[in-house]
Amino acid sequence: MTHVLELLAEIEKQDLNPYTGRLFAYVYETGDEELKRVAKEALLRFYDKNILDFTVFRSAIYFEKKLVSFCRGLMNAGEGVVGSYTYGGTESIMLAVKAARNHFRKEHGSSEVPELVVPVTIHPSFYKAAHYLGLRVRRIGIGENRKADVEELKEAVGGKTALIALSAPNWPYGTVDPVGDVAEIASDSGTLLHVDACLGGFALPFFEKIGESIPKFDFRVDGVTSISMDAHKYGYSPKGASVVLFRNEELKKHSMYVDVTSPGYIFVNTAVLSTRSVGPLAAAWAVMKYLGEDGYVELAKKILSARRKMLRGLEDLGFKPIAPVESMVLTMSSEKVDLLGFVTAMREKGWHFHLQKGLLEYGVPPNIHMTLSPIHDQVADEFLEDAERCVGERSGISLESMMELAQRGDLSSILRDFEEGRIDSSIVPMLLEGIPAEIAEEIVKQIVVGWYS
């Protein structure tokens, strides 16, 4: 056993430490060691229980009812709102899209291909769901406020629309889409409306309690028919915990899969996956109970404190936000800073955040993207000190040369540079900008296949 544990420790050295506050995505760290202890205890205690048969492992029913009830409260849900626990935001979104597709088929038959209307800022999980479930996607633009263009969306909605989807907030720019205005369009046309609050569902309600002005996006808005929200983001639970809420039981039924024909057993899935460990669900409940509303409020205060520090400090260095600052996301750009050089230099100092490509059509320049967590309140000063040292760095990478290779289809050279460490993943968004989507997709696939080969 000792040998195996030593191997695990050696392998772990390949990873970034998720607890230091130097990561601005993927992990939502609080700095609370007792919270982690509670979560891990729950995870281990229930890891070998199987949600597949919740009549045998009835703890799954208990935990799910409690977690869904907590989420209903956060989303100001009235009587009749029901929900399902899933392993992540993509799965929650897939269930919402499946419910909308099946609802559409019930109302209109199966001869038409149902459509999903979304802004360009929507999470790619919706495209993935449409790909799997056979829907056509209609993308609409955004306004100068980096939110869905209501008038363009109104024109896109028609007799084939099964679902409109918006974000609270969207990932790229952290803005909350105009849910109220779009809900009127949805209600008038009899269309379902999903709000993707996977990022903000466990944070924005507490921002509002503190006094932040948050646009209404939840079930207080008539016309919202489903909401997704991730407990493993700002709910601070271990990975594998999300919830999708439905306005009524009928929509939840549309999201389920049931087979009663098998000679083995009745096959019932309330989510996409079948066999699942109860562990992450138990951990989500345990964290929720440990923190309570007061605990979440205190963590929300730390996020807002970190945001004030980071925003002010980066503005002093010449950065400007490219969208209204409405959430835990900071998306900033600068005409004077070589963003690729800055991001690369900061990564060398151990700070990891995203570099996003621009959207010239909407006047969005290339930008840096940071998703702030409570831990960042502790490290903000150190981050800004390093940022001041790195803000003048220039990249040694020739993007023009790399783009020429990509446009010629010379994937082997690009792949070799990634594998040998001459360039890292921060360059990918800039590299793919301006390249046709089908070529960009092939480049990404080839890079990933190479990593795993």
CSV table of C-alpha atoms in Angstrom, one decimal:
chain,number,residue,atom,x,y,z
A,1,MET,CA,0.0,0.0,0.0
A,2,THR,CA,2.8,2.4,0.8
A,3,HIS,CA,4.2,2.1,-2.7
A,4,VAL,CA,0.9,2.9,-4.2
A,5,LEU,CA,0.4,6.0,-2.0
A,6,GLU,CA,3.9,7.1,-2.9
A,7,LEU,CA,3.0,6.8,-6.6
A,8,LEU,CA,-0.1,8.8,-6.1
A,9,ALA,CA,1.8,11.6,-4.5
A,10,GLU,CA,4.3,11.6,-7.4
A,11,ILE,CA,1.5,11.7,-10.0
A,12,GLU,CA,-0.2,14.5,-8.1
A,13,LYS,CA,2.8,16.7,-8.7
A,14,GLN,CA,1.6,17.1,-12.3
A,15,ASP,CA,-1.4,19.1,-11.0
A,16,LEU,CA,-1.9,22.6,-9.9
A,17,ASN,CA,-2.6,23.0,-6.2
A,18,PRO,CA,-6.4,23.8,-6.1
A,19,TYR,CA,-6.2,25.3,-2.6
A,20,THR,CA,-3.8,28.2,-3.1
A,21,GLY,CA,-6.0,30.8,-4.8
A,22,ARG,CA,-3.8,30.9,-7.8
A,23,LEU,CA,-6.4,29.3,-10.0
A,24,PHE,CA,-9.3,31.4,-11.4
A,25,ALA,CA,-11.5,28.6,-12.8
A,26,TYR,CA,-12.5,25.0,-12.3
A,27,VAL,CA,-12.1,25.2,-8.5
A,28,TYR,CA,-14.1,27.4,-6.2
A,29,GLU,CA,-12.0,27.6,-3.0
A,30,THR,CA,-13.1,29.0,0.3
A,31,GLY,CA,-10.0,28.6,2.4
A,32,ASP,CA,-12.1,26.9,5.1
A,33,GLU,CA,-10.4,23.7,6.2
A,34,GLU,CA,-13.3,22.5,8.3
A,35,LEU,CA,-15.6,22.8,5.3
A,36,LYS,CA,-13.2,20.5,3.3
A,37,ARG,CA,-13.1,18.1,6.2
A,38,VAL,CA,-16.9,17.8,6.4
A,39,ALA,CA,-17.2,17.4,2.6
A,40,LYS,CA,-14.6,14.7,2.4
A,41,GLU,CA,-16.1,12.8,5.4
A,42,ALA,CA,-19.5,12.8,3.6
A,43,LEU,CA,-17.9,11.9,0.3
A,44,LEU,CA,-16.1,8.9,1.7
A,45,ARG,CA,-19.0,7.7,3.9
A,46,PHE,CA,-21.3,7.4,0.9
A,47,TYR,CA,-19.0,6.8,-2.0
A,48,ASP,CA,-19.9,3.1,-2.4
A,49,LYS,CA,-23.7,3.7,-2.3
A,50,ASN,CA,-25.4,3.6,-5.7
A,51,ILE,CA,-28.1,6.1,-6.8
A,52,LEU,CA,-29.2,3.7,-9.5
A,53,ASP,CA,-31.5,2.0,-7.0
A,54,PHE,CA,-32.7,4.7,-4.6
A,55,THR,CA,-35.2,2.2,-3.1
A,56,VAL,CA,-32.1,0.3,-1.7
A,57,PHE,CA,-30.0,3.3,-0.9
A,58,ARG,CA,-32.7,5.6,0.4
A,59,SER,CA,-30.1,8.1,1.6
A,60,ALA,CA,-30.1,9.3,-2.0
A,61,ILE,CA,-33.7,10.3,-1.8
A,62,TYR,CA,-33.2,12.1,1.5
A,63,PHE,CA,-30.1,14.1,0.3
A,64,GLU,CA,-31.7,15.0,-3.0
A,65,LYS,CA,-34.9,16.2,-1.5
A,66,LYS,CA,-33.0,18.4,0.9
A,67,LEU,CA,-30.6,19.8,-1.7
A,68,VAL,CA,-33.4,20.5,-4.2
A,69,SER,CA,-35.4,22.2,-1.4
A,70,PHE,CA,-32.5,24.5,-0.6
A,71,CYS,CA,-32.1,25.3,-4.3
A,72,ARG,CA,-35.9,26.0,-4.6
A,73,GLY,CA,-35.5,28.6,-1.8
A,74,LEU,CA,-32.6,30.3,-3.5
A,75,MET,CA,-34.5,30.5,-6.7
A,76,ASN,CA,-37.7,31.8,-5.1
A,77,ALA,CA,-39.6,28.9,-6.3
A,78,GLY,CA,-43.3,28.6,-5.6
A,79,GLU,CA,-45.5,25.6,-5.1
A,80,GLY,CA,-45.2,23.0,-7.8
A,81,VAL,CA,-41.5,23.6,-8.7
A,82,VAL,CA,-39.6,20.3,-8.6
A,83,GLY,CA,-36.0,19.3,-9.4
A,84,SER,CA,-33.4,16.7,-10.0
A,85,TYR,CA,-29.9,16.2,-8.8
A,86,THR,CA,-27.2,15.6,-11.5
A,87,TYR,CA,-23.5,15.2,-11.6
A,88,GLY,CA,-22.8,18.5,-13.3
A,89,GLY,CA,-24.1,21.5,-15.2
A,90,THR,CA,-23.8,19.9,-18.6
A,91,GLU,CA,-26.1,17.1,-17.3
A,92,SER,CA,-28.5,19.5,-15.8
A,93,ILE,CA,-28.7,21.4,-19.1
A,94,MET,CA,-29.1,18.3,-21.1
A,95,LEU,CA,-32.1,17.3,-19.0
A,96,ALA,CA,-33.6,20.8,-19.5
A,97,VAL,CA,-33.2,20.5,-23.2
A,98,LYS,CA,-34.6,17.0,-23.2
A,99,ALA,CA,-37.6,18.2,-21.3
A,100,ALA,CA,-38.2,21.0,-23.8
A,101,ARG,CA,-37.7,18.7,-26.8
A,102,ASN,CA,-40.2,16.2,-25.5
A,103,HIS,CA,-42.7,18.9,-24.5
A,104,PHE,CA,-42.4,20.3,-28.0
A,105,ARG,CA,-43.1,16.9,-29.5
A,106,LYS,CA,-46.1,16.4,-27.3
A,107,GLU,CA,-47.5,19.8,-28.5
A,108,HIS,CA,-46.4,19.7,-32.1
A,109,GLY,CA,-45.6,16.1,-33.1
A,110,SER,CA,-42.3,14.8,-34.2
A,111,SER,CA,-42.3,15.9,-37.9
A,112,GLU,CA,-40.5,19.2,-37.2
A,113,VAL,CA,-36.9,19.6,-36.0
A,114,PRO,CA,-37.3,21.6,-32.8
A,115,GLU,CA,-35.1,24.7,-32.3
A,116,LEU,CA,-33.0,26.1,-29.5
A,117,VAL,CA,-32.6,29.9,-29.4
A,118,VAL,CA,-29.5,31.1,-27.6
A,119,PRO,CA,-27.2,34.1,-27.5
A,120,VAL,CA,-23.6,33.7,-28.6
A,121,THR,CA,-22.5,33.8,-24.9
A,122,ILE,CA,-24.5,30.7,-23.9
A,123,HIS,CA,-22.5,27.8,-22.5
A,124,PRO,CA,-21.3,25.2,-25.1
A,125,SER,CA,-23.2,22.6,-23.1
A,126,PHE,CA,-26.4,23.7,-24.9
A,127,TYR,CA,-24.8,23.0,-28.3
A,128,LYS,CA,-23.7,19.6,-26.9
A,129,ALA,CA,-27.2,18.9,-25.7
A,130,ALA,CA,-28.7,19.9,-29.1
A,131,HIS,CA,-26.1,17.7,-30.8
A,132,TYR,CA,-27.0,14.6,-28.8
A,133,LEU,CA,-30.8,15.3,-28.7
A,134,GLY,CA,-31.4,16.3,-32.3
A,135,LEU,CA,-32.3,20.0,-32.0
A,136,ARG,CA,-31.3,22.8,-34.4
A,137,VAL,CA,-29.6,25.8,-32.7
A,138,ARG,CA,-30.3,29.4,-33.7
A,139,ARG,CA,-27.7,31.8,-32.3
A,140,ILE,CA,-28.5,35.5,-31.7
A,141,GLY,CA,-26.2,38.3,-31.0
A,142,ILE,CA,-25.4,40.5,-27.9
A,143,GLY,CA,-25.6,44.2,-27.3
A,144,GLU,CA,-23.0,46.6,-26.1
A,145,ASN,CA,-23.8,45.5,-22.6
A,146,ARG,CA,-22.7,42.0,-23.5
A,147,LYS,CA,-26.2,40.6,-22.9
A,148,ALA,CA,-28.6,38.8,-25.2
A,149,ASP,CA,-30.1,41.1,-27.9
A,150,VAL,CA,-33.8,41.1,-27.1
A,151,GLU,CA,-35.0,42.4,-30.4
A,152,GLU,CA,-32.9,39.9,-32.4
A,153,LEU,CA,-34.1,37.1,-30.1
A,154,LYS,CA,-37.7,38.1,-30.6
A,155,GLU,CA,-37.2,37.7,-34.4
A,156,ALA,CA,-35.6,34.3,-34.0
A,157,VAL,CA,-38.4,32.8,-31.9
A,158,GLY,CA,-41.0,31.0,-34.0
A,159,GLY,CA,-43.2,28.0,-34.4
A,160,LYS,CA,-40.3,25.6,-34.3
A,161,THR,CA,-38.8,27.0,-31.1
A,162,ALA,CA,-38.7,24.4,-28.3
A,163,LEU,CA,-36.6,26.4,-25.8
A,164,ILE,CA,-35.0,29.7,-25.3
A,165,ALA,CA,-31.9,29.7,-23.0
A,166,LEU,CA,-30.2,32.6,-21.2
A,167,SER,CA,-27.5,32.9,-18.6
A,168,ALA,CA,-27.2,34.2,-15.0
A,169,PRO,CA,-24.4,35.1,-15.5
A,170,ASN,CA,-22.8,34.0,-18.8
A,171,TRP,CA,-19.3,32.6,-18.5
A,172,PRO,CA,-17.4,34.9,-21.0
A,173,TYR,CA,-18.4,38.3,-19.6
A,174,GLY,CA,-20.2,37.6,-16.3
A,175,THR,CA,-23.3,39.5,-17.2
A,176,VAL,CA,-26.9,38.5,-16.4
A,177,ASP,CA,-29.1,38.3,-19.5
A,178,PRO,CA,-32.4,40.3,-19.7
A,179,VAL,CA,-34.5,37.4,-18.4
A,180,GLY,CA,-37.5,39.6,-17.6
A,181,ASP,CA,-37.7,41.0,-21.1
A,182,VAL,CA,-37.2,37.6,-22.8
A,183,ALA,CA,-39.7,36.0,-20.5
A,184,GLU,CA,-42.4,38.2,-21.9
A,185,ILE,CA,-41.5,36.9,-25.4
A,186,ALA,CA,-41.5,33.3,-24.2
A,187,SER,CA,-44.9,33.7,-22.5
A,188,ASP,CA,-46.4,35.4,-25.5
A,189,SER,CA,-45.2,32.7,-27.9
A,190,GLY,CA,-45.8,29.8,-25.5
A,191,THR,CA,-42.1,28.9,-25.5
A,192,LEU,CA,-40.2,27.4,-22.6
A,193,LEU,CA,-37.4,29.5,-21.1
A,194,HIS,CA,-34.4,28.0,-19.3
A,195,VAL,CA,-32.0,30.1,-17.2
A,196,ASP,CA,-28.5,28.7,-16.9
A,197,ALA,CA,-27.5,29.7,-13.4
A,198,CYS,CA,-24.9,27.0,-13.1
A,199,LEU,CA,-22.3,29.7,-12.3
A,200,GLY,CA,-24.4,32.1,-10.4
A,201,GLY,CA,-27.1,30.1,-8.7
A,202,PHE,CA,-25.4,29.7,-5.4
A,203,ALA,CA,-23.8,33.2,-5.4
A,204,LEU,CA,-26.1,35.8,-6.9
A,205,PRO,CA,-28.9,35.3,-4.4
A,206,PHE,CA,-26.4,36.0,-1.6
A,207,PHE,CA,-25.0,39.0,-3.4
A,208,GLU,CA,-28.6,40.3,-3.5
A,209,LYS,CA,-29.0,39.7,0.3
A,210,ILE,CA,-25.9,41.8,0.9
A,211,GLY,CA,-27.3,44.7,-1.1
A,212,GLU,CA,-25.9,44.2,-4.6
A,213,SER,CA,-28.2,45.1,-7.5
A,214,ILE,CA,-28.9,41.8,-9.3
A,215,PRO,CA,-31.3,41.6,-12.2
A,216,LYS,CA,-34.1,39.2,-11.5
A,217,PHE,CA,-33.6,35.9,-13.2
A,218,ASP,CA,-35.3,33.2,-11.1
A,219,PHE,CA,-38.8,31.9,-10.6
A,220,ARG,CA,-40.0,35.4,-9.5
A,221,VAL,CA,-40.0,36.0,-13.3
A,222,ASP,CA,-43.1,34.6,-14.9
A,223,GLY,CA,-42.2,32.7,-17.9
A,224,VAL,CA,-39.0,31.1,-16.5
A,225,THR,CA,-39.7,27.3,-16.8
A,226,SER,CA,-36.4,25.7,-15.7
A,227,ILE,CA,-33.1,26.7,-14.0
A,228,SER,CA,-29.8,24.9,-13.7
A,229,MET,CA,-27.4,25.6,-10.8
A,230,ASP,CA,-24.2,23.9,-9.7
A,231,ALA,CA,-23.5,23.0,-6.1
A,232,HIS,CA,-19.9,22.2,-7.0
A,233,LYS,CA,-19.3,25.8,-8.0
A,234,TYR,CA,-20.4,28.4,-5.5
A,235,GLY,CA,-22.1,25.8,-3.4
A,236,TYR,CA,-18.5,24.8,-2.6
A,237,SER,CA,-19.2,21.0,-2.6
A,238,PRO,CA,-16.9,18.5,-4.2
A,239,LYS,CA,-17.2,17.9,-8.0
A,240,GLY,CA,-20.3,16.0,-9.2
A,241,ALA,CA,-23.1,18.1,-7.8
A,242,SER,CA,-25.7,20.1,-9.8
A,243,VAL,CA,-29.4,20.6,-9.7
A,244,VAL,CA,-32.0,21.4,-12.4
A,245,LEU,CA,-35.3,22.8,-11.3
A,246,PHE,CA,-38.6,22.6,-13.3
A,247,ARG,CA,-41.6,24.9,-13.1
A,248,ASN,CA,-43.9,21.8,-12.8
A,249,GLU,CA,-43.9,18.0,-12.5
A,250,GLU,CA,-44.8,17.6,-16.2
A,251,LEU,CA,-41.5,19.0,-17.3
A,252,LYS,CA,-39.6,16.8,-14.9
A,253,LYS,CA,-41.4,13.8,-16.3
A,254,HIS,CA,-40.3,14.9,-19.8
A,255,SER,CA,-36.7,14.9,-18.5
A,256,MET,CA,-36.7,11.4,-17.1
A,257,TYR,CA,-36.0,8.1,-18.8
A,258,VAL,CA,-38.0,5.0,-17.8
A,259,ASP,CA,-38.0,1.5,-19.3
A,260,VAL,CA,-40.4,-1.2,-18.0
A,261,THR,CA,-39.8,-3.8,-20.7
A,262,SER,CA,-36.5,-5.2,-19.6
A,263,PRO,CA,-36.7,-8.7,-18.0
A,264,GLY,CA,-34.0,-7.6,-15.6
A,265,TYR,CA,-35.5,-4.7,-13.6
A,266,ILE,CA,-37.5,-1.5,-14.0
A,267,PHE,CA,-34.9,1.0,-15.4
A,268,VAL,CA,-35.5,4.5,-14.0
A,269,ASN,CA,-33.2,7.5,-14.5
A,270,THR,CA,-34.0,10.9,-13.2
A,271,ALA,CA,-30.7,12.1,-14.7
A,272,VAL,CA,-28.6,11.2,-17.8
A,273,LEU,CA,-26.3,8.9,-15.9
A,274,SER,CA,-27.5,5.6,-14.4
A,275,THR,CA,-25.0,4.3,-11.8
A,276,ARG,CA,-23.7,7.1,-9.7
A,277,SER,CA,-22.1,7.3,-6.3
A,278,VAL,CA,-24.2,8.9,-3.6
A,279,GLY,CA,-20.9,10.4,-2.3
A,280,PRO,CA,-21.0,13.8,-4.1
A,281,LEU,CA,-24.7,14.2,-3.3
A,282,ALA,CA,-24.1,13.6,0.4
A,283,ALA,CA,-21.1,16.0,0.3
A,284,ALA,CA,-23.2,18.7,-1.3
A,285,TRP,CA,-25.8,18.3,1.4
A,286,ALA,CA,-23.2,18.3,4.2
A,287,VAL,CA,-21.6,21.5,2.9
A,288,MET,CA,-25.0,23.1,2.6
A,289,LYS,CA,-25.8,22.2,6.2
A,290,TYR,CA,-22.4,23.2,7.4
A,291,LEU,CA,-22.5,26.7,5.8
A,292,GLY,CA,-26.2,27.5,6.1
A,293,GLU,CA,-27.4,30.8,4.6
A,294,ASP,CA,-25.2,32.9,7.0
A,295,GLY,CA,-22.1,31.0,5.9
A,296,TYR,CA,-22.9,31.6,2.2
A,297,VAL,CA,-23.5,35.3,2.9
A,298,GLU,CA,-20.0,35.6,4.6
A,299,LEU,CA,-18.4,33.9,1.6
A,300,ALA,CA,-20.3,36.1,-0.8
A,301,LYS,CA,-18.8,39.1,1.1
A,302,LYS,CA,-15.3,37.8,0.5
A,303,ILE,CA,-15.9,37.4,-3.2
A,304,LEU,CA,-17.1,41.0,-3.4
A,305,SER,CA,-14.2,42.2,-1.4
A,306,ALA,CA,-11.8,40.3,-3.8
A,307,ARG,CA,-13.6,41.8,-6.8
A,308,ARG,CA,-13.2,45.4,-5.5
A,309,LYS,CA,-9.5,44.8,-4.9
A,310,MET,CA,-8.9,43.1,-8.3
A,311,LEU,CA,-10.9,45.5,-10.3
A,312,ARG,CA,-9.3,48.6,-8.8
A,313,GLY,CA,-5.8,47.2,-9.0
A,314,LEU,CA,-6.1,46.0,-12.6
A,315,GLU,CA,-7.6,49.4,-13.6
A,316,ASP,CA,-4.6,51.1,-12.1
A,317,LEU,CA,-2.5,48.9,-14.4
A,318,GLY,CA,-4.4,50.0,-17.5
A,319,PHE,CA,-7.0,47.4,-17.8
A,320,LYS,CA,-10.7,48.1,-18.3
A,321,PRO,CA,-13.7,45.8,-17.9
A,322,ILE,CA,-15.3,45.0,-21.2
A,323,ALA,CA,-18.8,44.4,-19.7
A,324,PRO,CA,-20.8,45.6,-16.7
A,325,VAL,CA,-19.4,44.0,-13.6
A,326,GLU,CA,-22.5,42.2,-12.2
A,327,SER,CA,-21.2,38.9,-10.8
A,328,MET,CA,-18.1,37.1,-9.7
A,329,VAL,CA,-16.5,37.3,-13.2
A,330,LEU,CA,-14.0,39.9,-14.2
A,331,THR,CA,-13.3,40.2,-17.9
A,332,MET,CA,-10.8,42.9,-18.7
A,333,SER,CA,-8.8,44.1,-21.6
A,334,SER,CA,-6.1,46.8,-22.4
A,335,GLU,CA,-5.0,48.5,-25.6
A,336,LYS,CA,-1.5,48.9,-24.1
A,337,VAL,CA,-0.8,45.5,-22.7
A,338,ASP,CA,0.4,42.5,-24.7
A,339,LEU,CA,-2.2,40.1,-23.2
A,340,LEU,CA,-0.5,36.9,-24.4
A,341,GLY,CA,2.8,38.2,-22.8
A,342,PHE,CA,1.0,39.1,-19.6
A,343,VAL,CA,-0.8,35.8,-19.3
A,344,THR,CA,2.3,33.8,-20.0
A,345,ALA,CA,4.4,35.8,-17.5
A,346,MET,CA,1.7,35.4,-14.8
A,347,ARG,CA,1.6,31.7,-15.5
A,348,GLU,CA,5.3,31.4,-14.9
A,349,LYS,CA,4.6,33.0,-11.5
A,350,GLY,CA,1.9,30.4,-10.8
A,351,TRP,CA,-1.2,32.3,-11.6
A,352,HIS,CA,-3.6,30.6,-14.0
A,353,PHE,CA,-6.5,32.5,-15.6
A,354,HIS,CA,-8.1,32.5,-19.1
A,355,LEU,CA,-7.2,34.4,-22.2
A,356,GLN,CA,-10.3,34.8,-24.3
A,357,LYS,CA,-10.4,35.7,-28.0
A,358,GLY,CA,-12.2,38.8,-29.2
A,359,LEU,CA,-15.5,39.0,-31.0
A,360,LEU,CA,-14.9,41.6,-33.6
A,361,GLU,CA,-18.5,41.5,-34.8
A,362,TYR,CA,-19.7,42.8,-31.4
A,363,GLY,CA,-16.7,45.0,-30.7
A,364,VAL,CA,-15.3,42.7,-28.0
A,365,PRO,CA,-11.5,42.9,-27.9
A,366,PRO,CA,-9.3,39.9,-26.7
A,367,ASN,CA,-9.5,39.8,-22.9
A,368,ILE,CA,-8.4,38.1,-19.7
A,369,HIS,CA,-11.1,36.2,-17.7
A,370,MET,CA,-11.0,35.6,-14.0
A,371,THR,CA,-13.7,33.8,-11.9
A,372,LEU,CA,-13.3,35.0,-8.4
A,373,SER,CA,-13.7,32.8,-5.3
A,374,PRO,CA,-13.6,33.7,-1.5
A,375,ILE,CA,-9.9,32.6,-1.4
A,376,HIS,CA,-8.9,35.3,-3.8
A,377,ASP,CA,-9.7,37.9,-1.1
A,378,GLN,CA,-6.6,36.6,0.7
A,379,VAL,CA,-4.3,36.6,-2.3
A,380,ALA,CA,-5.4,39.7,-4.1
A,381,ASP,CA,-2.5,41.9,-3.0
A,382,GLU,CA,0.0,39.3,-4.0
A,383,PHE,CA,-1.7,38.8,-7.4
A,384,LEU,CA,-1.6,42.6,-8.1
A,385,GLU,CA,2.1,42.9,-7.1
A,386,ASP,CA,3.0,40.2,-9.6
A,387,ALA,CA,0.6,41.7,-12.2
A,388,GLU,CA,2.5,45.0,-11.9
A,389,ARG,CA,5.8,43.2,-12.6
A,390,CYS,CA,4.3,41.3,-15.6
A,391,VAL,CA,2.1,43.9,-17.3
A,392,GLY,CA,5.0,45.1,-19.5
A,393,GLU,CA,6.0,41.6,-20.7
A,394,ARG,CA,5.9,40.8,-24.4
A,395,SER,CA,5.2,37.4,-25.8
A,396,GLY,CA,8.0,35.6,-27.6
A,397,ILE,CA,5.5,33.6,-29.6
A,398,SER,CA,4.7,34.7,-33.2
A,399,LEU,CA,1.0,34.3,-33.4
A,400,GLU,CA,1.2,35.1,-37.1
A,401,SER,CA,3.5,32.2,-37.8
A,402,MET,CA,1.3,29.9,-35.7
A,403,MET,CA,-1.8,31.0,-37.5
A,404,GLU,CA,-0.1,30.4,-40.9
A,405,LEU,CA,0.7,26.8,-39.8
A,406,ALA,CA,-2.9,26.3,-38.7
A,407,GLN,CA,-4.4,27.7,-41.9
A,408,ARG,CA,-2.1,25.4,-43.9
A,409,GLY,CA,-3.3,22.5,-41.8
A,410,ASP,CA,0.2,21.8,-40.4
A,411,LEU,CA,-1.2,20.3,-37.2
A,412,SER,CA,1.9,18.2,-36.5
A,413,SER,CA,4.1,21.3,-35.9
A,414,ILE,CA,1.6,22.9,-33.6
A,415,LEU,CA,1.1,19.7,-31.7
A,416,ARG,CA,4.8,19.2,-31.3
A,417,ASP,CA,5.2,22.7,-29.8
A,418,PHE,CA,2.4,21.9,-27.2
A,419,GLU,CA,3.9,18.6,-26.3
A,420,GLU,CA,7.4,19.9,-25.9
A,421,GLY,CA,6.3,22.9,-23.8
A,422,ARG,CA,7.3,25.7,-26.1
A,423,ILE,CA,3.7,27.0,-25.9
A,424,ASP,CA,1.0,26.3,-23.4
A,425,SER,CA,-2.8,26.3,-23.5
A,426,SER,CA,-3.1,30.1,-23.0
A,427,ILE,CA,-2.3,30.6,-26.7
A,428,VAL,CA,-5.2,28.4,-28.0
A,429,PRO,CA,-8.0,31.0,-28.0
A,430,MET,CA,-5.8,33.6,-29.9
A,431,LEU,CA,-4.5,30.9,-32.3
A,432,LEU,CA,-8.0,29.8,-33.3
A,433,GLU,CA,-9.3,33.4,-33.8
A,434,GLY,CA,-10.0,34.0,-37.4
A,435,ILE,CA,-9.6,30.4,-38.5
A,436,PRO,CA,-12.7,28.6,-39.9
A,437,ALA,CA,-14.5,26.6,-37.2
A,438,GLU,CA,-14.1,23.3,-38.9
A,439,ILE,CA,-10.3,23.8,-39.1
A,440,ALA,CA,-10.2,25.0,-35.5
A,441,GLU,CA,-12.1,22.0,-34.3
A,442,GLU,CA,-9.7,19.6,-36.1
A,443,ILE,CA,-6.7,21.4,-34.5
A,444,VAL,CA,-8.2,21.0,-31.0
A,445,LYS,CA,-9.1,17.3,-31.6
A,446,GLN,CA,-5.7,16.6,-32.9
A,447,ILE,CA,-4.0,18.3,-29.9
A,448,VAL,CA,-6.2,16.4,-27.4
A,449,VAL,CA,-5.7,13.0,-29.1
A,450,GLY,CA,-1.9,13.7,-29.0
A,451,TRP,CA,-2.1,14.5,-25.3
A,452,TYR,CA,-3.8,11.2,-24.5
A,453,SER,CA,-1.8,9.0,-26.9
